[in-house]
Every structure is written in C-alpha cells, then in structure tokens.
GROMACS .gro file of C-alpha atoms in nm:
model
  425
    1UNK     CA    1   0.000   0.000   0.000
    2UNK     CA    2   0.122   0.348  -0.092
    3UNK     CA    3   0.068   0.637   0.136
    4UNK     CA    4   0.038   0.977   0.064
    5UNK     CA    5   0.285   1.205   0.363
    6UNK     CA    6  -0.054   1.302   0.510
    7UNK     CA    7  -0.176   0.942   0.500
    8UNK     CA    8   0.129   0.849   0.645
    9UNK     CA    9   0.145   1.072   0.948
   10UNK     CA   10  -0.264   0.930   1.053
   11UNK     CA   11  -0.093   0.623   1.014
   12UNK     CA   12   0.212   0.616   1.197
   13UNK     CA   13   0.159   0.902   1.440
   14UNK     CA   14   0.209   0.694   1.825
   15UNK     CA   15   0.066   0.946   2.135
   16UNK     CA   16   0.290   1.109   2.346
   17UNK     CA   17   0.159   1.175   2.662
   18UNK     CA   18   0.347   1.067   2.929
   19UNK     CA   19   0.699   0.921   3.026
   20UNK     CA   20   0.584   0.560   2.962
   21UNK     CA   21   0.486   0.645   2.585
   22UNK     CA   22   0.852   0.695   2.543
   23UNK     CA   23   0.991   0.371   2.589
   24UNK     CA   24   0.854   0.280   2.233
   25UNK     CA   25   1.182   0.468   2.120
   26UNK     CA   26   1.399   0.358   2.418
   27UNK     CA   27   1.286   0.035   2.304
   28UNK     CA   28   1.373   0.149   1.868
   29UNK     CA   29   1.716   0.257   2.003
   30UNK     CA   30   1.806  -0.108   2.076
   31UNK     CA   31   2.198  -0.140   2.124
   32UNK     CA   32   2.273   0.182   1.962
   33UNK     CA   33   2.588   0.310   2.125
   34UNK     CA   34   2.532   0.690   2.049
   35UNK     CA   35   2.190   0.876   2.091
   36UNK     CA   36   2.153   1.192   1.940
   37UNK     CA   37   1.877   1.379   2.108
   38UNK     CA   38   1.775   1.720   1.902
   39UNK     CA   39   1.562   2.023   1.942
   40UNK     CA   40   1.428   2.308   1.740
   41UNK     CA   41   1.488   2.591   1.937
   42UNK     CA   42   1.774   2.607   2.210
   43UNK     CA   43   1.513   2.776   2.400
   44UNK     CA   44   1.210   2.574   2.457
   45UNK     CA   45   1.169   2.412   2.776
   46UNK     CA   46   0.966   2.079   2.665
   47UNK     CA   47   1.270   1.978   2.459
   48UNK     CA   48   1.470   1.987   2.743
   49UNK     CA   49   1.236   1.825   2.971
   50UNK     CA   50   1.173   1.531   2.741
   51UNK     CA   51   1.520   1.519   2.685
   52UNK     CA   52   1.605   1.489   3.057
   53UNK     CA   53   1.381   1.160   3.065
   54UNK     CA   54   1.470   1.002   2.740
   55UNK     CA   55   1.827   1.062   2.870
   56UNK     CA   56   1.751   0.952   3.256
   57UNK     CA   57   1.553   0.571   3.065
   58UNK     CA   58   1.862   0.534   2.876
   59UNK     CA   59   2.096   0.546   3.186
   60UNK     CA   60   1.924   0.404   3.408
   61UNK     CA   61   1.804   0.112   3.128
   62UNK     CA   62   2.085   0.058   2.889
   63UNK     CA   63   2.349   0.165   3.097
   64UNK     CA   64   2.500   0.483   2.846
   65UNK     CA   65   2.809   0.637   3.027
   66UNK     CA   66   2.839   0.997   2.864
   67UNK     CA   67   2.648   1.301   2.813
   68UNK     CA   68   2.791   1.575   2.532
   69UNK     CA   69   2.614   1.871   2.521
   70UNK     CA   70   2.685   2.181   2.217
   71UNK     CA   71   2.862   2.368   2.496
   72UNK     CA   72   3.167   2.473   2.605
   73UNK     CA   73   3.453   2.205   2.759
   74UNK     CA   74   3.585   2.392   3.022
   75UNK     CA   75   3.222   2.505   3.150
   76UNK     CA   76   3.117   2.169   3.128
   77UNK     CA   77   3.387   2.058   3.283
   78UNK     CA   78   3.249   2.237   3.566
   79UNK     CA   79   2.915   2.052   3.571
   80UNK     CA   80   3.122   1.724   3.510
   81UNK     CA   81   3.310   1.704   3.807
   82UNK     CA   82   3.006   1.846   4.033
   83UNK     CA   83   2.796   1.551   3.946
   84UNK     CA   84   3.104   1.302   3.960
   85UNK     CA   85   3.222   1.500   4.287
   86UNK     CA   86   3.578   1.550   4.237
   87UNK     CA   87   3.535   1.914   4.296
   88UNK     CA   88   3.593   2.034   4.650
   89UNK     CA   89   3.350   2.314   4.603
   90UNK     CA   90   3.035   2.282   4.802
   91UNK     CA   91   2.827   2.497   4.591
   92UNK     CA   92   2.492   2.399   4.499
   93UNK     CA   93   2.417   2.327   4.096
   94UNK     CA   94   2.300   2.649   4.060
   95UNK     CA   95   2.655   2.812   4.127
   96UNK     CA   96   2.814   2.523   3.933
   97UNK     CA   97   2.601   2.659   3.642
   98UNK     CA   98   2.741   3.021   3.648
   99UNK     CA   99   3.036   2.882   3.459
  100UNK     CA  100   2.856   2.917   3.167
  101UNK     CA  101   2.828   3.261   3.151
  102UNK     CA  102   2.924   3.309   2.795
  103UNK     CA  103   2.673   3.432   2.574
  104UNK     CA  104   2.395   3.280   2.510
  105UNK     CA  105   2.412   3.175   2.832
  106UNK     CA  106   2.043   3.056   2.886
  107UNK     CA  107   2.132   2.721   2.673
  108UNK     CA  108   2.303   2.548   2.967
  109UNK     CA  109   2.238   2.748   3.265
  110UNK     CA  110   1.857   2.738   3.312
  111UNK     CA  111   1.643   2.553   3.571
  112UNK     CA  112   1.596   2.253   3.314
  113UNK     CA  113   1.932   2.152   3.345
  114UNK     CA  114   1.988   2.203   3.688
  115UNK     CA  115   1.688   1.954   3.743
  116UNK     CA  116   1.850   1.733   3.569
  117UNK     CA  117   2.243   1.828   3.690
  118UNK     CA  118   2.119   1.752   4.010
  119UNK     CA  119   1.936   1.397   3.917
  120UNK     CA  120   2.292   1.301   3.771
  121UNK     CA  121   2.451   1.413   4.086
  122UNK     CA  122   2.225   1.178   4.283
  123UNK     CA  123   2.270   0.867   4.040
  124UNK     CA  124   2.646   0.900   4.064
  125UNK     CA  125   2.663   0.933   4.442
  126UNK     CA  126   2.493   0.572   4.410
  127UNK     CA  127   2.783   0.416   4.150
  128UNK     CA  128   3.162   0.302   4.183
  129UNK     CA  129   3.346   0.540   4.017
  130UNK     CA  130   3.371   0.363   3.694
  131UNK     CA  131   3.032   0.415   3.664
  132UNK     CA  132   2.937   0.752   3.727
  133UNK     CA  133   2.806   0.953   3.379
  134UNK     CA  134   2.995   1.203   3.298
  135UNK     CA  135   2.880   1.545   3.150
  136UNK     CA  136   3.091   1.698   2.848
  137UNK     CA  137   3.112   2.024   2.632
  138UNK     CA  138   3.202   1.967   2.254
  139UNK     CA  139   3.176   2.305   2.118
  140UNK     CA  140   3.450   2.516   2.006
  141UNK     CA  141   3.438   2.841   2.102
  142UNK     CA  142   3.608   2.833   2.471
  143UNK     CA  143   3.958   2.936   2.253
  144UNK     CA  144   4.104   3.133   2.573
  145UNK     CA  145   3.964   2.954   2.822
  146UNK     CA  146   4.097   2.622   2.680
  147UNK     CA  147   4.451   2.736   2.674
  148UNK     CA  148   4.456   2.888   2.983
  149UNK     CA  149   4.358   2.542   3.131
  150UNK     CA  150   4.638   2.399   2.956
  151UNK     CA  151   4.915   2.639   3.080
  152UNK     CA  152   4.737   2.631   3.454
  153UNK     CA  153   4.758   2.199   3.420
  154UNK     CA  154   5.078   2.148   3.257
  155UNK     CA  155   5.256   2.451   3.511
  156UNK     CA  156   5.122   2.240   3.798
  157UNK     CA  157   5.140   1.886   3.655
  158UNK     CA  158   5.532   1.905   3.498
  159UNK     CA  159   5.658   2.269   3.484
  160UNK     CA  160   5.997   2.138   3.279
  161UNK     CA  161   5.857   1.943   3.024
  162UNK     CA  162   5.846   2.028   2.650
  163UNK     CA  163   5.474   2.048   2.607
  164UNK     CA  164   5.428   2.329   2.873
  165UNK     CA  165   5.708   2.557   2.633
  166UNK     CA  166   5.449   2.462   2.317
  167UNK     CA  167   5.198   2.581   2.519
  168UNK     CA  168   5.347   2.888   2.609
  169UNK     CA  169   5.449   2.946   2.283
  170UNK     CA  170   5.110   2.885   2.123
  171UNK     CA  171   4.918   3.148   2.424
  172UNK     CA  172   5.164   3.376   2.317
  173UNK     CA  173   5.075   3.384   1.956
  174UNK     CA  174   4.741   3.410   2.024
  175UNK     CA  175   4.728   3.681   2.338
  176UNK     CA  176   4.723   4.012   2.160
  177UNK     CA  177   4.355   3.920   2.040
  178UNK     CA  178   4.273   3.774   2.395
  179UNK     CA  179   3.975   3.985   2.607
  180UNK     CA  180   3.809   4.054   2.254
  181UNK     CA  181   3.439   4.155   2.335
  182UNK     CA  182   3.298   3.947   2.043
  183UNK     CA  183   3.434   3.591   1.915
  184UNK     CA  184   3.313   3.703   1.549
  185UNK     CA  185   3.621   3.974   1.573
  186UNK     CA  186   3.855   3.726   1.633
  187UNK     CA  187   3.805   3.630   1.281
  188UNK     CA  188   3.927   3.964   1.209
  189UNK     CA  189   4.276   3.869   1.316
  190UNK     CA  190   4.557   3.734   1.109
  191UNK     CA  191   4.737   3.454   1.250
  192UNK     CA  192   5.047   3.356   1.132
  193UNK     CA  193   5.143   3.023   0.958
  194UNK     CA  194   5.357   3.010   1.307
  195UNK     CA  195   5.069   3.028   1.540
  196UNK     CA  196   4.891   2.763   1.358
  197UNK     CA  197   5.174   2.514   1.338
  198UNK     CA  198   5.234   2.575   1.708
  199UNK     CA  199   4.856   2.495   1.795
  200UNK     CA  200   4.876   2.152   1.551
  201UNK     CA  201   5.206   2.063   1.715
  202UNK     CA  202   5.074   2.085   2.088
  203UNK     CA  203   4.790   1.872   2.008
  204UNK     CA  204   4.999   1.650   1.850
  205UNK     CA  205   5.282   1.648   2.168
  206UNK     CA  206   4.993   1.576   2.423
  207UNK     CA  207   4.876   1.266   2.247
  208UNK     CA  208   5.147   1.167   2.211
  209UNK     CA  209   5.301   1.195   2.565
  210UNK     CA  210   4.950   1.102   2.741
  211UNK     CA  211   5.150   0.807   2.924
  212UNK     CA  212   5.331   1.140   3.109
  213UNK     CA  213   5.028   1.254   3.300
  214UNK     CA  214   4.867   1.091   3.597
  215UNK     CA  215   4.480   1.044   3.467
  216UNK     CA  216   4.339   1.141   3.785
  217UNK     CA  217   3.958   1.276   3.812
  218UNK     CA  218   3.995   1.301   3.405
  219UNK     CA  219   4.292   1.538   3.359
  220UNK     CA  220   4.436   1.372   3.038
  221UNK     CA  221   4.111   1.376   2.894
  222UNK     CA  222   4.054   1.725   2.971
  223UNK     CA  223   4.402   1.821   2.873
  224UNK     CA  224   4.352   1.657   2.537
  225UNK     CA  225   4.055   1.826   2.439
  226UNK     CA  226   4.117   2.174   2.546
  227UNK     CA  227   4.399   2.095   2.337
  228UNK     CA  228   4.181   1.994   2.026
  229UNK     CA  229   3.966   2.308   2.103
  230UNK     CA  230   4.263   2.519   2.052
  231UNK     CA  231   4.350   2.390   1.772
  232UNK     CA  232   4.002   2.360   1.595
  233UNK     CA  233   3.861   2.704   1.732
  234UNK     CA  234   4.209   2.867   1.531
  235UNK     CA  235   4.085   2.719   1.222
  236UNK     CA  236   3.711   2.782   1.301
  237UNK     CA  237   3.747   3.151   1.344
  238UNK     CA  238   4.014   3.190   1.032
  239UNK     CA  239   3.735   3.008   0.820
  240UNK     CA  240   3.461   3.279   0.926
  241UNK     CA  241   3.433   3.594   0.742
  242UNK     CA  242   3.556   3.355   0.397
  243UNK     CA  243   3.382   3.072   0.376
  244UNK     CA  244   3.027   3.033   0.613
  245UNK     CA  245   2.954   2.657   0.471
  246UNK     CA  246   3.361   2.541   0.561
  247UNK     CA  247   3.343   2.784   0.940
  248UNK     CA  248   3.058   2.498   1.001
  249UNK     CA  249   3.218   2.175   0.902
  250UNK     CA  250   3.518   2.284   1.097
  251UNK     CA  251   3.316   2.321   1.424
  252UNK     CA  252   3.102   1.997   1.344
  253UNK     CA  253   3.404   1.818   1.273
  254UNK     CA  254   3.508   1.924   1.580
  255UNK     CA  255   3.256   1.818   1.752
  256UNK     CA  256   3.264   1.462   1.623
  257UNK     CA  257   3.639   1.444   1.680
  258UNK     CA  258   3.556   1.543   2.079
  259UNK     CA  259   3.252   1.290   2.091
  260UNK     CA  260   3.514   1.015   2.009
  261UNK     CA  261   3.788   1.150   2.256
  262UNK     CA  262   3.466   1.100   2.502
  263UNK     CA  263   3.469   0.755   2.396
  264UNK     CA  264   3.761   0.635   2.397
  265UNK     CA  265   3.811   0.756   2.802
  266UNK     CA  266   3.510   0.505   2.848
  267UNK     CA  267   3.666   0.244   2.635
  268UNK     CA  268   3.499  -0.014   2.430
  269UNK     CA  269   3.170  -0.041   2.587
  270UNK     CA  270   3.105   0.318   2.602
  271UNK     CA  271   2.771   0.438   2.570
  272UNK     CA  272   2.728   0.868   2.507
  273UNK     CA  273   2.411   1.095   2.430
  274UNK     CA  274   2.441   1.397   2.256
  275UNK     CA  275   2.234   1.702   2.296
  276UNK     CA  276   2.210   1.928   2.018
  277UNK     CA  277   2.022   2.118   1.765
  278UNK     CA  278   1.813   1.906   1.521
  279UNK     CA  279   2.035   2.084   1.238
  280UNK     CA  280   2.355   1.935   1.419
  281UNK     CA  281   2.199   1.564   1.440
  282UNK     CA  282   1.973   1.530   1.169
  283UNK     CA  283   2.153   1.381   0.948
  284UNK     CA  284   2.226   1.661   0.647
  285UNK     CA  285   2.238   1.445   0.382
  286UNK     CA  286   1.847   1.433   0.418
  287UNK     CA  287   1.870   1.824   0.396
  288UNK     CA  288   2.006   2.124   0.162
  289UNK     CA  289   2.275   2.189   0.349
  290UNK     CA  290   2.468   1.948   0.119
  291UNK     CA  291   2.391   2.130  -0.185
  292UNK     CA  292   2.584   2.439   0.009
  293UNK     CA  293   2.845   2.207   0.089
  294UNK     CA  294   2.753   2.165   0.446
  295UNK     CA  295   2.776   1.815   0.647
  296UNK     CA  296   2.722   1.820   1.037
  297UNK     CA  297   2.702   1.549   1.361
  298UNK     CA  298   2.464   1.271   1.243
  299UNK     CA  299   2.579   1.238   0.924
  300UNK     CA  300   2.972   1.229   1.034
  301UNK     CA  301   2.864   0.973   1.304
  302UNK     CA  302   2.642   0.754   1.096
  303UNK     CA  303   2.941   0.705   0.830
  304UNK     CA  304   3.224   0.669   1.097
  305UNK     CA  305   3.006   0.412   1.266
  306UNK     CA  306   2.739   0.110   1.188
  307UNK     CA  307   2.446   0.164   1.099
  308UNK     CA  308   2.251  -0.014   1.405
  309UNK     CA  309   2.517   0.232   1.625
  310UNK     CA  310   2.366   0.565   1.574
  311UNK     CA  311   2.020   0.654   1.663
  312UNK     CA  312   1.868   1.038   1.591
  313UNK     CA  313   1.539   1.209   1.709
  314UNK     CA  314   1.444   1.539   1.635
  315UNK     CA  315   1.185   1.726   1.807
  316UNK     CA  316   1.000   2.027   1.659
  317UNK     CA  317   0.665   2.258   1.789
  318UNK     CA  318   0.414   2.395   1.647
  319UNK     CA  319   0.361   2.727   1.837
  320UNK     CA  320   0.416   2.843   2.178
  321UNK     CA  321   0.716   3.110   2.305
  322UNK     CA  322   1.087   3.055   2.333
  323UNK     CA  323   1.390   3.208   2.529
  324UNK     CA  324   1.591   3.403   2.203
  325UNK     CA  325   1.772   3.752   2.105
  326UNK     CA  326   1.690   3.944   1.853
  327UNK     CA  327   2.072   4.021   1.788
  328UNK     CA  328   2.377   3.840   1.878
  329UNK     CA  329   2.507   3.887   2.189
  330UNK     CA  330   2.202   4.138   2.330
  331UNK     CA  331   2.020   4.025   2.605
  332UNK     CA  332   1.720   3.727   2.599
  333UNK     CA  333   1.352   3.801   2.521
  334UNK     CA  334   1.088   3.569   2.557
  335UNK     CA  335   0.905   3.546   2.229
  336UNK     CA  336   0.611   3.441   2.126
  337UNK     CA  337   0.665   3.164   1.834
  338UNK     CA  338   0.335   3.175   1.562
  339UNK     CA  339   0.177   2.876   1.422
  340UNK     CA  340   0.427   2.691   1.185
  341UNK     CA  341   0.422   2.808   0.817
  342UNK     CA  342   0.128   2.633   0.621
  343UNK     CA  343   0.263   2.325   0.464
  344UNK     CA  344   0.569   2.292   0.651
  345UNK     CA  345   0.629   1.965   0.868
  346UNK     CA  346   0.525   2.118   1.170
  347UNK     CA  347   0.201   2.317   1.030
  348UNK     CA  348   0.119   1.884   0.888
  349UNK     CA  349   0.174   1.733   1.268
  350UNK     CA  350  -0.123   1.963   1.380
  351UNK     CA  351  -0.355   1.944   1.108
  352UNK     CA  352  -0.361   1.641   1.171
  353UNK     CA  353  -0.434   1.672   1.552
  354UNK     CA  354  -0.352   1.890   1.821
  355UNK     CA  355  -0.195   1.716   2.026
  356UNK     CA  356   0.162   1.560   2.146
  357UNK     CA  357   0.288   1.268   1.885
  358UNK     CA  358   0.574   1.093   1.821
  359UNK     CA  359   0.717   0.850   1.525
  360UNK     CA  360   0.945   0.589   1.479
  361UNK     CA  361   1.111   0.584   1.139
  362UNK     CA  362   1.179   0.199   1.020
  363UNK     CA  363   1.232  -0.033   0.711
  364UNK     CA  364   0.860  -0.074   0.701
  365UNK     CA  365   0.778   0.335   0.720
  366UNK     CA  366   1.065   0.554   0.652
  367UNK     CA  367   0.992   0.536   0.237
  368UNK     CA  368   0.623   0.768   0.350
  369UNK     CA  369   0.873   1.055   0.506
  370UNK     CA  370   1.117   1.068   0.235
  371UNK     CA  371   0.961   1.336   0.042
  372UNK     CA  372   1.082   1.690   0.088
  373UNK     CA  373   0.933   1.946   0.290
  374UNK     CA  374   0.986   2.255   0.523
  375UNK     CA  375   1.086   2.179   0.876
  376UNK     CA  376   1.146   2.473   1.134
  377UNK     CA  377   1.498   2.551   1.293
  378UNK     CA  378   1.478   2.845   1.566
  379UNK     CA  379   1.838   2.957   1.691
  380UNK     CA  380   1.983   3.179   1.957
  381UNK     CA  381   1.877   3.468   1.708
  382UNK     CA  382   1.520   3.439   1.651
  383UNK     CA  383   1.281   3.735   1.473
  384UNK     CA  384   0.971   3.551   1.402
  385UNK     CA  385   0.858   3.826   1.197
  386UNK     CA  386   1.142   3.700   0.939
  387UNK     CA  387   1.080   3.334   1.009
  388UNK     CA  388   0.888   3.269   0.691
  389UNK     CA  389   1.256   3.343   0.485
  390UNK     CA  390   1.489   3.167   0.640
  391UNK     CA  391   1.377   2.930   0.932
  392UNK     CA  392   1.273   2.637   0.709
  393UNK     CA  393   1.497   2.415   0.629
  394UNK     CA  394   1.374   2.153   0.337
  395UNK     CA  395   1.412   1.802   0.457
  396UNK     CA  396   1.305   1.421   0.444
  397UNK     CA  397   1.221   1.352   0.748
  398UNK     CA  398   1.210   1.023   0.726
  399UNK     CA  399   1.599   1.009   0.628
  400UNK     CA  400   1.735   1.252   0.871
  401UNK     CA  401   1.549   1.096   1.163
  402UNK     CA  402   1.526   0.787   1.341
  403UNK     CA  403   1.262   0.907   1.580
  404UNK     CA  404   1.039   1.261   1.612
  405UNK     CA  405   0.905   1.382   1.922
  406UNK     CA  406   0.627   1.655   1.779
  407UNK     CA  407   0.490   1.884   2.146
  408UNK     CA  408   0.210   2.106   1.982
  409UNK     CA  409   0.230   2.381   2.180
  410UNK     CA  410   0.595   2.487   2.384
  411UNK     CA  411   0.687   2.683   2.645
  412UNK     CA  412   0.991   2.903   2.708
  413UNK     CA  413   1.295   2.718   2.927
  414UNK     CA  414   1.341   2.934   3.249
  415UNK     CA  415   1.700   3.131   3.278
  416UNK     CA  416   1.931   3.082   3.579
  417UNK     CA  417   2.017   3.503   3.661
  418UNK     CA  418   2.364   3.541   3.513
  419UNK     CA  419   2.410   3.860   3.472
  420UNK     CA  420   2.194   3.876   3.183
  421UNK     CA  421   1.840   4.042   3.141
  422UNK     CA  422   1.489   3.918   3.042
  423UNK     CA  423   1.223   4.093   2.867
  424UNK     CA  424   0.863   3.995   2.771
  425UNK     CA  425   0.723   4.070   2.462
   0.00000   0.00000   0.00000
C-alpha cells in the first residue's frame, strides 16, 4: 500500500503523553551506542524536559556512560566534576552553572538543566566510580579559556617538560587578540602560519606523551581536548568571514572528533548521548545543506560508525514562546513563536491533531517521510517576523530521523540570573 505524507502521518503518528509512551523509542534505540537527542529551538523548555527523561531511561536502562552537550569544555567541565564529585566546592548546581556565563548563556544554565544536573549528581553518588556519567562540552568556542587550562595543568602537573614551552608558545601567539568583546572579531585577526603550526604541534605532543600525565579525576582527557579546542577554534574563526559553509564543518568536525575522545576515556563499551540542535543531528544528507556544501554530527557519526550504532530524534513545535535575542550577543527576550508556516512539517503534525505525537522511522515506514518538505529551525537569534525566509529548512524527514518527538504547543525554558536580562514581549 502506498501512502500519501498526510496518510502516512494518521498512520504512523504513536501518542505522546506521558513518560511511559517513550519507551517505544527507548525500546527502537536497541543497542545503539550513540543517541543523538535534538531540538528546534535552544530555547524551549519541553525539549529539554523530554530530553532529561529520554536521557535519565537510557541510563538508568541501557546503561550509556556519557552526556555531550553543544557547549563549552571547560564550562562543562564544571558541571562534570560536580555531578562526579571530584570538585571540593560545596556549591549547589545552581553556582556550578554560572560557569557558563558566555553568551547565550540561557542554553546550559537554566532551571531545566539544573533539574536534571542535580538527578545526575544523585545517580552518581549511588555508583563506583567507573560508573558515574559524565557530563561533556564539545563546542568550540572556549579558545582562551581552553589554553589557559592547559598552561594552569601542565605549570602544575610538569613545569619542565616540553609540552608546557608549546603551550606557552602557542598562548603567546594568540594573546594580543585575547579579552576581545565578540568571538566574530577574532576572525578579524591574522594569524600567522607560526601560530597555527604551534597549535597543531601541541595537540599532536599531548597525544602523544598522554602516558606522562597521571589520569586522575579526568585530567588527560581534559588536557587533550582543550587541546583539540585550541586547535580547531584557530581554524574555526580563520574560516569565518571567507567561507560560512567550511566555518561549520570545521566546528562539526570538531565536535565529532571530541565525541570520540569521550569515547575512547570510556573504552569499548562506552555508551554517550548527545544534545544538540536538530540541524547538528539530523543527518544533512536528508537536507540542503549538502547542496551548500555543508555536512554536520549525524551524518559524520552515521558514516564513521554502523548503521545499528547511531540513533537520531528530532523534536520540533508547532507554536508556543521561546527564550531568544533578537541580535547576537544582546540580552534574551521571551518570544512568542506563531503557528508553523502552512505546509511545513510542523504546520502537517497539527492538522492532523492537536496534540503531542511521536514516530518511529523503520524499514517498514521511513519510504512515507522521504519526500521533501519545510521543517522549522529556531536559533539563539530568533525574529519571528522573518521566520517565513529563512527558518525552514527543506528536509526528508524520514531520512534525517530515526525518531520525532512533535509537542504542539511549547513553552519558554526558564533562565538561571547570570548577569543577563529578560524581557517579555
């Protein structure tokens, strides 16, 4: 029987109404070893929420080790060793989360996570600590921060050796741009050829001397990444203001690269969700992004591993408000998001019914979600006014998806105060 996409979502659409309606993807994911958990908006507070459970069912369930979030390392890092309690701090979560207090810095510090910061602090203190999840940044922009951990662990871990003078040498290249009020300047600056051998040589030292370093509480790990951040946010910032299509496979890349250093700390039988946008895991092959040359997480993942290993779900709205800016780097509104565009993927999940849904994309179903069609993407910068020009991206479902959670109407996530303002509109 042939089904038209209409047909097809009567058909196939499961209800989604509480936490036990989720294990029918828990259940999809089988032995996948990496979950990629999306969203549509890094603002809504349903995809966080629903991600907090799917993530809790597959701990708790399947045993996955990992968490990697799209935010910075050495904030994360933070959250990481509250929840696994090497820090000596005795802050609550909330103060934990004021290390991410780089714009936009509602994405991680909110009262979503914390709920769930604090959950992972409570399953931890239960586990050996082989067992404890960990909680890890894979972005790229934490350029200065991420060298200054390396000079501050190599100083105090072996002050002669050769890869503290790389360091050194590579902070020094890079410290007249340092204190910059705005990471799109940086692009501005022109690094020498020097600078950027330096950064691909002190990656390449530290991997090479890991056996040097005592891996207590995660400090080769950590030292290894920051490392890989340095290098990759040099290259991501030089790649800019030239080429917008190559500035995001650089920071995708990098963000596969990092997902594997994650995995390789937990060894063979390691297990790691990823939270990010729907247009970092969806897989862009199912997408125009390839026609502008762009590739991102899910598809990197899903040819670097099998195909049973990998398991995506996206998550989209249909109307409801979000935390945003209307610039970069201003302060947060919450803003109202209107009814998806007519035709689009979202406007089709609530004509045909109001209400929460969710879909599991198989052998028997996935050739009914193949065709193309308009699927909403709301970023940190978000003027709804505009949204009918350039916050559709075409898609096929079907392909880019394993799973879809579809929540009809959303709500705004809720801020942690960090020095930042909120207004209503």
């Amino acid at each position: 029987m042939k089904f038209t996409l209409e047909e097809a979502v009567n058909n196939y659409a499961l209800p989604f109404q509480s936490d036990k309606d989720l294990s029918t993807i828990i259940e999809a994911i089988g032995d996948a070893k990496i979950v990629l958990l999306g969203e549509a908006s890094h603002g809504t507070s349903e995809f966080y929420k629903v991600r907090a459970r799917l993530s809790k069912m597959l701990i708790e369930q399947k045993g996955f080790s990992a968490i990697a979030v799209e935010g910075d390392w050495p904030s994360s890092q933070q959250v990481n060793r509250y929840i696994k309690g090497y820090s000596e701090s005795k802050g609550n979560v909330q103060e934990v989360l004021k290390a991410f207090g780089r714009w936009p810095t509602w994405m991680w510090a909110n009262e979503e996570i914390a709920e769930f910061i604090d959950w992972l602090k409570m399953h931890n203190d239960k586990m050996i600590p082989v067992k404890k999840v960990g909680f890890y940044g894979i972005d790229l922009y934490s350029l200065w921060e991420s060298m200054e951990e390396i000079i501050r662990y190599l100083s105090e871990s072996n002050p002669a050796g050769a890869d503290l003078d790389l360091a050194k040498k590579a902070f020094s290249c890079f410290e007249p741009f340092n204190g910059m009020p705005d990471h799109y300047a940086i692009s501005t600056a022109h690094f020498s050829q020097v600078c950027i051998d330096e950064v691909s040589d002190l990656l390449s030292s530290i991997r090479s001397h890991t056996k040097h370093y005592e891996d207590r509480q995660e400090t080769t790990l950590n030292l290894k990444v920051n490392a890989l951040v340095t290098k990759n946010a040099e290259e991501y910032y030089r790649a800019m203001l030239k080429d917008n299509a190559r500035s995001w496979n650089i920071r995708d890349e990098h963000m596969v690269e990092a997902i594997n250093e994650v995995m390789n700390h937990y060894g063979e039988d390691a297990k790691i969700i990823v939270w990010e946008h729907n247009t970092h895991i969806g897989d862009a092959r199912a997408t125009t992004m390839q026609e502008d040359g762009m590739l991102n997480v899910g598809q990197l993942l899903r040819e670097q591993f099998k195909k049973d290993d990998v398991y995506a779900v996206g998550f989209g709205t249909h109307r409801g408000t979000v935390i945003a800016a209307k610039e970069w780097g201003v302060p947060y509104e919450k803003i109202e998001v209107p009814p998806a565009r007519q035709h689009s993927w979202e406007d089709l999940l609530h004509q045909s019914g109001a209400f929460d849904k969710l879909f599991i994309f198989n052998e028997e179903n996935r050739k009914y979600f193949s065709g193309w069609i308009g699927h909403r993407a709301i970023g940190v910068v978000y003027n709804p006014e505009y949204e009918q020009y350039g916050n559709y991206v075409p898609s096929q479902i079907g392909n880019r998806y394993d799973a879809f959670i579809f929540i009809d109407q959303t709500n705004a996530l809720e801020p942690l105060k960090v020095g930042v303002t909120v207004t209503d509109i």
